[in-house]
PDB file of C-alpha atoms in Angstrom:
ATOM      1  CA  MET A   4     -28.291   4.992   0.606  1.00  0.00           C
ATOM      2  CA  SER A   5     -26.367   1.707   0.396  1.00  0.00           C
ATOM      3  CA  TYR A   6     -24.813   2.685  -2.939  1.00  0.00           C
ATOM      4  CA  PHE A   7     -23.769   6.016  -1.451  1.00  0.00           C
ATOM      5  CA  ASN A   8     -21.967   3.973   1.218  1.00  0.00           C
ATOM      6  CA  ASP A   9     -20.198   2.079  -1.568  1.00  0.00           C
ATOM      7  CA  VAL A  10     -19.036   5.395  -3.004  1.00  0.00           C
ATOM      8  CA  ILE A  11     -17.665   6.407   0.401  1.00  0.00           C
ATOM      9  CA  LEU A  12     -15.832   3.094   0.834  1.00  0.00           C
ATOM     10  CA  GLY A  13     -14.394   3.374  -2.672  1.00  0.00           C
ATOM     11  CA  VAL A  14     -13.110   6.881  -1.913  1.00  0.00           C
ATOM     12  CA  ILE A  15     -11.538   5.730   1.364  1.00  0.00           C
ATOM     13  CA  GLU A  16      -9.833   2.751  -0.282  1.00  0.00           C
ATOM     14  CA  GLY A  17      -8.610   4.843  -3.207  1.00  0.00           C
ATOM     15  CA  ILE A  18      -7.112   7.532  -0.982  1.00  0.00           C
ATOM     16  CA  THR A  19      -5.523   5.295   1.639  1.00  0.00           C
ATOM     17  CA  GLU A  20      -4.239   2.254  -0.283  1.00  0.00           C
ATOM     18  CA  PHE A  21      -1.058   3.861  -1.605  1.00  0.00           C
ATOM     19  CA  LEU A  22      -0.632   6.819   0.727  1.00  0.00           C
ATOM     20  CA  PRO A  23       1.594   5.732   3.643  1.00  0.00           C
ATOM     21  CA  ILE A  24      -1.274   5.876   6.158  1.00  0.00           C
ATOM     22  CA  SER A  25      -2.724   2.320   5.976  1.00  0.00           C
ATOM     23  CA  SER A  26      -5.996   1.494   4.270  1.00  0.00           C
ATOM     24  CA  THR A  27      -6.790  -1.248   6.805  1.00  0.00           C
ATOM     25  CA  GLY A  28      -7.420   1.057   9.751  1.00  0.00           C
ATOM     26  CA  HIS A  29      -9.532   3.437   7.712  1.00  0.00           C
ATOM     27  CA  LEU A  30     -11.698   0.690   6.221  1.00  0.00           C
ATOM     28  CA  LEU A  31     -12.102  -0.918   9.641  1.00  0.00           C
ATOM     29  CA  LEU A  32     -13.493   2.306  11.052  1.00  0.00           C
ATOM     30  CA  ALA A  33     -15.588   3.088   7.962  1.00  0.00           C
ATOM     31  CA  GLN A  34     -17.164  -0.360   7.862  1.00  0.00           C
ATOM     32  CA  HIS A  35     -17.987  -0.119  11.549  1.00  0.00           C
ATOM     33  CA  TRP A  36     -20.296   2.785  10.688  1.00  0.00           C
ATOM     34  CA  LEU A  37     -21.352   1.795   7.175  1.00  0.00           C
ATOM     35  CA  GLY A  38     -21.645  -1.950   7.653  1.00  0.00           C
ATOM     36  CA  ALA A  39     -19.110  -4.744   7.272  1.00  0.00           C
ATOM     37  CA  ARG A  40     -18.378  -5.985   3.762  1.00  0.00           C
ATOM     38  CA  SER A  41     -17.319  -9.413   2.537  1.00  0.00           C
ATOM     39  CA  ASP A  42     -13.684 -10.369   1.940  1.00  0.00           C
ATOM     40  CA  THR A  43     -14.494 -10.485  -1.772  1.00  0.00           C
ATOM     41  CA  TYR A  44     -15.722  -6.888  -1.649  1.00  0.00           C
ATOM     42  CA  ASN A  45     -12.581  -5.658   0.120  1.00  0.00           C
ATOM     43  CA  ILE A  46     -10.322  -7.551  -2.283  1.00  0.00           C
ATOM     44  CA  VAL A  47     -12.039  -6.225  -5.410  1.00  0.00           C
ATOM     45  CA  ILE A  48     -12.010  -2.565  -4.358  1.00  0.00           C
ATOM     46  CA  GLN A  49      -8.322  -2.958  -3.504  1.00  0.00           C
ATOM     47  CA  ALA A  50      -7.805  -4.216  -7.055  1.00  0.00           C
ATOM     48  CA  GLY A  51      -9.322  -0.942  -8.251  1.00  0.00           C
ATOM     49  CA  ALA A  52      -6.561   0.990  -6.492  1.00  0.00           C
ATOM     50  CA  ILE A  53      -3.927  -1.306  -8.009  1.00  0.00           C
ATOM     51  CA  LEU A  54      -5.397  -0.738 -11.473  1.00  0.00           C
ATOM     52  CA  ALA A  55      -5.048   3.015 -10.969  1.00  0.00           C
ATOM     53  CA  VAL A  56      -1.331   2.724 -10.176  1.00  0.00           C
ATOM     54  CA  THR A  57      -0.862   0.430 -13.176  1.00  0.00           C
ATOM     55  CA  LEU A  58      -2.405   3.109 -15.390  1.00  0.00           C
ATOM     56  CA  ILE A  59      -0.181   5.806 -13.874  1.00  0.00           C
ATOM     57  CA  TYR A  60       2.990   3.803 -14.516  1.00  0.00           C
ATOM     58  CA  TRP A  61       1.969   2.218 -17.817  1.00  0.00           C
ATOM     59  CA  ARG A  62       4.636   4.054 -19.835  1.00  0.00           C
ATOM     60  CA  ARG A  63       7.337   3.009 -17.382  1.00  0.00           C
ATOM     61  CA  LEU A  64       6.076  -0.580 -17.440  1.00  0.00           C
ATOM     62  CA  VAL A  65       5.995  -0.672 -21.253  1.00  0.00           C
ATOM     63  CA  ASP A  66       9.487   0.845 -21.396  1.00  0.00           C
ATOM     64  CA  LEU A  67      10.844  -1.814 -19.049  1.00  0.00           C
ATOM     65  CA  ALA A  68       9.104  -4.628 -20.920  1.00  0.00           C
ATOM     66  CA  THR A  69      10.091  -3.534 -24.425  1.00  0.00           C
ATOM     67  CA  GLY A  70      13.535  -2.252 -23.508  1.00  0.00           C
ATOM     68  CA  TRP A  71      14.768  -5.362 -21.755  1.00  0.00           C
ATOM     69  CA  ARG A  72      17.825  -5.462 -24.021  1.00  0.00           C
ATOM     70  CA  ASP A  73      19.068  -2.310 -22.319  1.00  0.00           C
ATOM     71  CA  PRO A  74      21.375  -3.315 -19.408  1.00  0.00           C
ATOM     72  CA  ALA A  75      19.901  -0.683 -17.083  1.00  0.00           C
ATOM     73  CA  ASN A  76      16.363  -1.925 -17.750  1.00  0.00           C
ATOM     74  CA  ARG A  77      17.378  -5.565 -17.296  1.00  0.00           C
ATOM     75  CA  ASN A  78      19.039  -4.696 -14.009  1.00  0.00           C
ATOM     76  CA  TYR A  79      15.951  -2.827 -12.779  1.00  0.00           C
ATOM     77  CA  LEU A  80      13.638  -5.659 -13.876  1.00  0.00           C
ATOM     78  CA  ALA A  81      15.839  -8.206 -12.097  1.00  0.00           C
ATOM     79  CA  LYS A  82      15.578  -6.231  -8.877  1.00  0.00           C
ATOM     80  CA  LEU A  83      11.805  -5.866  -9.241  1.00  0.00           C
ATOM     81  CA  ALA A  84      11.555  -9.622  -9.808  1.00  0.00           C
ATOM     82  CA  THR A  85      13.769 -10.329  -6.790  1.00  0.00           C
ATOM     83  CA  ALA A  86      11.670  -8.179  -4.474  1.00  0.00           C
ATOM     84  CA  PHE A  87       8.438  -9.735  -5.794  1.00  0.00           C
ATOM     85  CA  LEU A  88       9.665 -13.339  -5.551  1.00  0.00           C
ATOM     86  CA  LEU A  89      11.059 -12.760  -2.063  1.00  0.00           C
ATOM     87  CA  THR A  90       7.681 -11.416  -0.985  1.00  0.00           C
ATOM     88  CA  ALA A  91       5.854 -14.347  -2.588  1.00  0.00           C
ATOM     89  CA  VAL A  92       8.052 -17.027  -1.010  1.00  0.00           C
ATOM     90  CA  LEU A  93       8.194 -15.483   2.452  1.00  0.00           C
ATOM     91  CA  GLY A  94       4.496 -14.627   2.251  1.00  0.00           C
ATOM     92  CA  VAL A  95       3.591 -18.280   1.665  1.00  0.00           C
ATOM     93  CA  VAL A  96       5.842 -19.359   4.554  1.00  0.00           C
ATOM     94  CA  VAL A  97       4.261 -16.808   6.890  1.00  0.00           C
ATOM     95  CA  LYS A  98       0.749 -17.793   5.744  1.00  0.00           C
ATOM     96  CA  LYS A  99       1.405 -21.494   6.312  1.00  0.00           C
ATOM     97  CA  ALA A 100       2.832 -20.734   9.760  1.00  0.00           C
ATOM     98  CA  GLY A 101      -0.301 -18.753  10.608  1.00  0.00           C
ATOM     99  CA  PHE A 102       1.785 -15.802  11.744  1.00  0.00           C
ATOM    100  CA  GLU A 103      -0.485 -12.821  11.217  1.00  0.00           C
ATOM    101  CA  LEU A 104      -2.092 -10.409  13.648  1.00  0.00           C
ATOM    102  CA  PRO A 105      -5.890 -10.064  13.538  1.00  0.00           C
ATOM    103  CA  GLU A 106      -7.398  -7.057  11.790  1.00  0.00           C
ATOM    104  CA  THR A 107      -8.855  -5.643  14.989  1.00  0.00           C
ATOM    105  CA  VAL A 108      -8.607  -2.107  16.299  1.00  0.00           C
ATOM    106  CA  THR A 109      -5.879  -2.442  18.956  1.00  0.00           C
ATOM    107  CA  PRO A 110      -3.025  -3.990  16.892  1.00  0.00           C
ATOM    108  CA  ILE A 111      -3.902  -1.773  13.919  1.00  0.00           C
ATOM    109  CA  ALA A 112      -3.914   1.348  16.098  1.00  0.00           C
ATOM    110  CA  TRP A 113      -0.543   0.492  17.623  1.00  0.00           C
ATOM    111  CA  ALA A 114       0.891  -0.223  14.171  1.00  0.00           C
ATOM    112  CA  LEU A 115      -0.296   3.206  13.030  1.00  0.00           C
ATOM    113  CA  VAL A 116       1.297   4.991  15.996  1.00  0.00           C
ATOM    114  CA  ILE A 117       4.558   3.046  15.997  1.00  0.00           C
ATOM    115  CA  GLY A 118       4.793   3.292  12.222  1.00  0.00           C
ATOM    116  CA  GLY A 119       4.261   7.058  12.373  1.00  0.00           C
ATOM    117  CA  LEU A 120       7.036   7.498  14.938  1.00  0.00           C
ATOM    118  CA  TRP A 121       9.311   5.250  12.870  1.00  0.00           C
ATOM    119  CA  MET A 122       8.569   7.321   9.744  1.00  0.00           C
ATOM    120  CA  LEU A 123       9.639  10.527  11.534  1.00  0.00           C
ATOM    121  CA  LEU A 124      12.889   8.901  12.636  1.00  0.00           C
ATOM    122  CA  ALA A 125      13.532   7.270   9.261  1.00  0.00           C
ATOM    123  CA  GLU A 126      12.890  10.519   7.376  1.00  0.00           C
ATOM    124  CA  ASN A 127      15.497  12.308   9.486  1.00  0.00           C
ATOM    125  CA  LEU A 128      18.029   9.507   9.047  1.00  0.00           C
ATOM    126  CA  ALA A 129      17.462   9.364   5.275  1.00  0.00           C
ATOM    127  CA  ALA A 130      17.911  13.146   5.023  1.00  0.00           C
ATOM    128  CA  ARG A 131      21.500  12.756   6.238  1.00  0.00           C
ATOM    129  CA  LEU A 132      22.358  10.411   3.386  1.00  0.00           C
ATOM    130  CA  PRO A 133      23.658  11.696   0.039  1.00  0.00           C
ATOM    131  CA  ASP A 134      20.899  11.990  -2.546  1.00  0.00           C
ATOM    132  CA  SER A 135      20.750   8.790  -4.577  1.00  0.00           C
ATOM    133  CA  ALA A 136      18.137   7.418  -6.976  1.00  0.00           C
ATOM    134  CA  ALA A 137      20.001   4.120  -7.483  1.00  0.00           C
ATOM    135  CA  ILE A 138      18.212   0.871  -6.621  1.00  0.00           C
ATOM    136  CA  THR A 139      20.750  -1.507  -5.115  1.00  0.00           C
ATOM    137  CA  TRP A 140      20.342  -5.224  -4.514  1.00  0.00           C
ATOM    138  CA  ARG A 141      20.040  -4.707  -0.777  1.00  0.00           C
ATOM    139  CA  VAL A 142      17.232  -2.217  -1.410  1.00  0.00           C
ATOM    140  CA  ALA A 143      15.426  -4.793  -3.570  1.00  0.00           C
ATOM    141  CA  VAL A 144      15.771  -7.436  -0.844  1.00  0.00           C
ATOM    142  CA  ALA A 145      14.675  -5.004   1.876  1.00  0.00           C
ATOM    143  CA  VAL A 146      11.592  -3.932  -0.075  1.00  0.00           C
ATOM    144  CA  GLY A 147      10.598  -7.569  -0.580  1.00  0.00           C
ATOM    145  CA  ILE A 148      10.912  -8.274   3.147  1.00  0.00           C
ATOM    146  CA  ALA A 149       9.121  -5.032   4.044  1.00  0.00           C
ATOM    147  CA  GLN A 150       6.075  -6.112   2.031  1.00  0.00           C
ATOM    148  CA  VAL A 151       5.858  -9.299   4.096  1.00  0.00           C
ATOM    149  CA  VAL A 152       6.205  -7.377   7.351  1.00  0.00           C
ATOM    150  CA  ALA A 153       3.388  -5.054   6.296  1.00  0.00           C
ATOM    151  CA  GLY A 154       1.212  -8.083   5.573  1.00  0.00           C
ATOM    152  CA  VAL A 155       1.899  -9.615   8.975  1.00  0.00           C
ATOM    153  CA  PHE A 156       1.155  -6.419  10.893  1.00  0.00           C
ATOM    154  CA  PRO A 157      -2.107  -4.841   9.636  1.00  0.00           C
ATOM    155  CA  GLY A 158      -1.938  -1.063   9.925  1.00  0.00           C
ATOM    156  CA  THR A 159       1.754  -0.893   9.055  1.00  0.00           C
ATOM    157  CA  SER A 160       1.042   0.274   5.476  1.00  0.00           C
ATOM    158  CA  ARG A 161       2.755  -1.539   2.636  1.00  0.00           C
ATOM    159  CA  SER A 162       3.736   1.709   0.945  1.00  0.00           C
ATOM    160  CA  ALA A 163       5.233   3.194   4.125  1.00  0.00           C
ATOM    161  CA  ALA A 164       7.202   0.035   4.918  1.00  0.00           C
ATOM    162  CA  THR A 165       8.622  -0.338   1.409  1.00  0.00           C
ATOM    163  CA  ILE A 166       9.371   3.321   0.707  1.00  0.00           C
ATOM    164  CA  PHE A 167      11.269   3.831   3.942  1.00  0.00           C
ATOM    165  CA  ALA A 168      13.084   0.507   3.664  1.00  0.00           C
ATOM    166  CA  ALA A 169      14.385   1.737   0.303  1.00  0.00           C
ATOM    167  CA  MET A 170      15.246   5.210   1.598  1.00  0.00           C
ATOM    168  CA  LEU A 171      17.161   3.969   4.635  1.00  0.00           C
ATOM    169  CA  LEU A 172      19.169   1.416   2.676  1.00  0.00           C
ATOM    170  CA  GLY A 173      20.483   3.724  -0.006  1.00  0.00           C
ATOM    171  CA  THR A 174      17.734   5.052  -2.284  1.00  0.00           C
ATOM    172  CA  SER A 175      17.473   8.298  -0.349  1.00  0.00           C
ATOM    173  CA  ASN A 176      15.697  10.064  -3.213  1.00  0.00           C
ATOM    174  CA  ARG A 177      11.997   9.993  -2.257  1.00  0.00           C
ATOM    175  CA  ALA A 178      10.709   9.878  -5.830  1.00  0.00           C
ATOM    176  CA  ALA A 179      12.975   6.957  -6.830  1.00  0.00           C
ATOM    177  CA  ALA A 180      12.194   5.008  -3.649  1.00  0.00           C
ATOM    178  CA  THR A 181       8.452   5.558  -4.141  1.00  0.00           C
ATOM    179  CA  GLU A 182       8.540   4.498  -7.792  1.00  0.00           C
ATOM    180  CA  PHE A 183      10.338   1.237  -6.999  1.00  0.00           C
ATOM    181  CA  ALA A 184       8.020   0.514  -4.062  1.00  0.00           C
ATOM    182  CA  PHE A 185       4.924   1.118  -6.193  1.00  0.00           C
ATOM    183  CA  LEU A 186       6.212  -0.886  -9.174  1.00  0.00           C
ATOM    184  CA  VAL A 187       6.976  -3.857  -6.906  1.00  0.00           C
ATOM    185  CA  GLY A 188       3.548  -3.424  -5.372  1.00  0.00           C
ATOM    186  CA  ILE A 189       1.728  -3.826  -8.692  1.00  0.00           C
ATOM    187  CA  PRO A 190       2.458  -7.550  -9.294  1.00  0.00           C
ATOM    188  CA  THR A 191       2.530  -8.245  -5.554  1.00  0.00           C
ATOM    189  CA  MET A 192      -0.928  -6.840  -4.913  1.00  0.00           C
ATOM    190  CA  TYR A 193      -2.420  -8.306  -8.092  1.00  0.00           C
ATOM    191  CA  ALA A 194      -1.125 -11.733  -7.050  1.00  0.00           C
ATOM    192  CA  ALA A 195      -2.346 -11.344  -3.461  1.00  0.00           C
ATOM    193  CA  SER A 196      -5.768 -10.151  -4.606  1.00  0.00           C
ATOM    194  CA  ALA A 197      -6.089 -13.032  -7.091  1.00  0.00           C
ATOM    195  CA  TYR A 198      -5.028 -15.549  -4.430  1.00  0.00           C
ATOM    196  CA  GLN A 199      -7.553 -14.212  -1.928  1.00  0.00           C
ATOM    197  CA  LEU A 200     -10.303 -13.958  -4.527  1.00  0.00           C
ATOM    198  CA  ILE A 201      -9.798 -17.566  -5.642  1.00  0.00           C
ATOM    199  CA  GLY A 202     -10.110 -18.571  -2.003  1.00  0.00           C
ATOM    200  CA  GLN A 203     -13.477 -16.829  -1.849  1.00  0.00           C
ATOM    201  CA  VAL A 204     -14.903 -18.598  -4.920  1.00  0.00           C
ATOM    202  CA  GLY A 205     -17.627 -20.980  -3.861  1.00  0.00           C
ATOM    203  CA  SER A 206     -17.771 -19.571  -0.345  1.00  0.00           C
ATOM    204  CA  GLY A 207     -21.523 -19.135  -0.728  1.00  0.00           C
ATOM    205  CA  VAL A 208     -21.482 -15.517   0.446  1.00  0.00           C
ATOM    206  CA  ALA A 209     -24.113 -13.438  -1.356  1.00  0.00           C
ATOM    207  CA  GLU A 210     -22.610 -10.364  -3.012  1.00  0.00           C
ATOM    208  CA  ASP A 211     -24.143  -7.094  -4.152  1.00  0.00           C
ATOM    209  CA  TRP A 212     -22.305  -6.907  -7.472  1.00  0.00           C
ATOM    210  CA  THR A 213     -23.721  -3.509  -8.380  1.00  0.00           C
ATOM    211  CA  GLY A 214     -22.478  -1.960  -5.143  1.00  0.00           C
ATOM    212  CA  LEU A 215     -19.138  -3.701  -5.559  1.00  0.00           C
ATOM    213  CA  ALA A 216     -18.789  -2.394  -9.132  1.00  0.00           C
ATOM    214  CA  ILE A 217     -19.518   1.141  -7.939  1.00  0.00           C
ATOM    215  CA  ALA A 218     -16.930   0.905  -5.159  1.00  0.00           C
ATOM    216  CA  PHE A 219     -14.375  -0.587  -7.586  1.00  0.00           C
ATOM    217  CA  ALA A 220     -14.838   2.250 -10.085  1.00  0.00           C
ATOM    218  CA  VAL A 221     -14.696   4.936  -7.402  1.00  0.00           C
ATOM    219  CA  SER A 222     -11.613   3.331  -5.838  1.00  0.00           C
ATOM    220  CA  THR A 223      -9.844   3.313  -9.226  1.00  0.00           C
ATOM    221  CA  VAL A 224     -10.562   6.974  -9.967  1.00  0.00           C
ATOM    222  CA  THR A 225      -9.794   8.144  -6.430  1.00  0.00           C
ATOM    223  CA  ALA A 226      -6.541   6.179  -6.248  1.00  0.00           C
ATOM    224  CA  PHE A 227      -5.445   7.597  -9.600  1.00  0.00           C
ATOM    225  CA  VAL A 228      -5.947  11.149  -8.336  1.00  0.00           C
ATOM    226  CA  SER A 229      -4.393  10.557  -4.902  1.00  0.00           C
ATOM    227  CA  VAL A 230      -1.277   8.806  -6.237  1.00  0.00           C
ATOM    228  CA  LYS A 231      -0.787  11.470  -8.912  1.00  0.00           C
ATOM    229  CA  TRP A 232      -0.991  14.069  -6.152  1.00  0.00           C
ATOM    230  CA  LEU A 233       1.426  12.130  -3.923  1.00  0.00           C
ATOM    231  CA  LEU A 234       4.039  11.819  -6.659  1.00  0.00           C
ATOM    232  CA  GLY A 235       3.956  15.581  -7.149  1.00  0.00           C
ATOM    233  CA  TYR A 236       3.899  16.326  -3.425  1.00  0.00           C
ATOM    234  CA  ILE A 237       6.975  14.295  -2.503  1.00  0.00           C
ATOM    235  CA  ARG A 238       9.141  16.080  -5.060  1.00  0.00           C
ATOM    236  CA  THR A 239       9.464  19.023  -2.692  1.00  0.00           C
ATOM    237  CA  ASN A 240       8.024  17.775   0.608  1.00  0.00           C
ATOM    238  CA  ARG A 241       8.843  15.178   3.224  1.00  0.00           C
ATOM    239  CA  PHE A 242       6.499  12.459   4.475  1.00  0.00           C
ATOM    240  CA  THR A 243       6.213  14.182   7.864  1.00  0.00           C
ATOM    241  CA  VAL A 244       2.549  15.142   7.469  1.00  0.00           C
ATOM    242  CA  PHE A 245       1.618  11.493   6.892  1.00  0.00           C
ATOM    243  CA  ALA A 246       3.579  10.375   9.953  1.00  0.00           C
ATOM    244  CA  ILE A 247       1.804  12.897  12.168  1.00  0.00           C
ATOM    245  CA  TYR A 248      -1.559  11.911  10.718  1.00  0.00           C
ATOM    246  CA  ARG A 249      -0.849   8.229  11.465  1.00  0.00           C
ATOM    247  CA  ILE A 250       0.018   8.996  15.068  1.00  0.00           C
ATOM    248  CA  VAL A 251      -3.108  11.098  15.619  1.00  0.00           C
ATOM    249  CA  PHE A 252      -5.370   8.570  13.878  1.00  0.00           C
ATOM    250  CA  GLY A 253      -3.812   5.658  15.784  1.00  0.00           C
ATOM    251  CA  ILE A 254      -4.357   7.396  19.132  1.00  0.00           C
ATOM    252  CA  LEU A 255      -7.947   8.144  18.114  1.00  0.00           C
ATOM    253  CA  LEU A 256      -8.515   4.460  17.289  1.00  0.00           C
ATOM    254  CA  LEU A 257      -6.990   3.387  20.611  1.00  0.00           C
ATOM    255  CA  GLY A 258      -9.313   5.746  22.455  1.00  0.00           C
ATOM    256  CA  MET A 259     -12.337   4.493  20.505  1.00  0.00           C
ATOM    257  CA  GLY A 260     -11.304   0.913  21.225  1.00  0.00           C
ATOM    258  CA  MET A 261     -10.990   1.582  24.949  1.00  0.00           C
ATOM    259  CA  ALA A 262     -14.398   3.250  24.909  1.00  0.00           C
ATOM    260  CA  GLY A 263     -15.880   0.231  23.168  1.00  0.00           C
ATOM    261  CA  ILE A 264     -16.923   2.232  20.107  1.00  0.00           C
ATOM    262  CA  VAL A 265     -14.985  -0.038  17.743  1.00  0.00           C
ATOM    263  CA  SER A 266     -13.469  -3.465  18.240  1.00  0.00           C
TER     264      SER A 266
END
């Protein structure tokens, strides 16, 4: 039964990591029922979702790496690097300052609700802008800052914060904003996962490596499918359904927290 639980957790992580609905809240609730997992476990299954997105964008990544002589590619790479470095520097500052909300039900639930309402507003504002797939420097800076904000406020959703930061500041085309947000997320999340994993080395916590491997594999496959679906969905649809889902799920978590079902 325990390995079946690992499959469930891998599915949840794979579905929620890159959809703009926050993986943190879903894993918090799932692990309440299925049993808490170590930080190492949560980091590794997150890496599975990152691997899936890397595989989806591998042609784009290879094109950017091998075509750096092209001015457009160099410009795009420079903006990716700027967003990543801004996240890294500000992330270290925030970490050293200890400014981070706990991953408990109440702040996560409020972040889900507030984030959902903000997504509805942002979607309407972005719809009034002329369609543009261009990534400007202010978009790159905003995406870098948005990643830090999402890290400080669990439940915000890194993908939601970065996609809508890009859309509101000029990249109104959903597909272009999502691609940039996801490409920035690849090195950012690899670096964050590696940093956290190194911190866990020698912690002395016993780990079920078989269960972790199962969850990692399931997370990778599930994330690949869910992100592929999302990229097709947003070509002709808004993010409204995700915003509504966040609000409903956040209210549900608040109610469960008040009832003492989760903490």
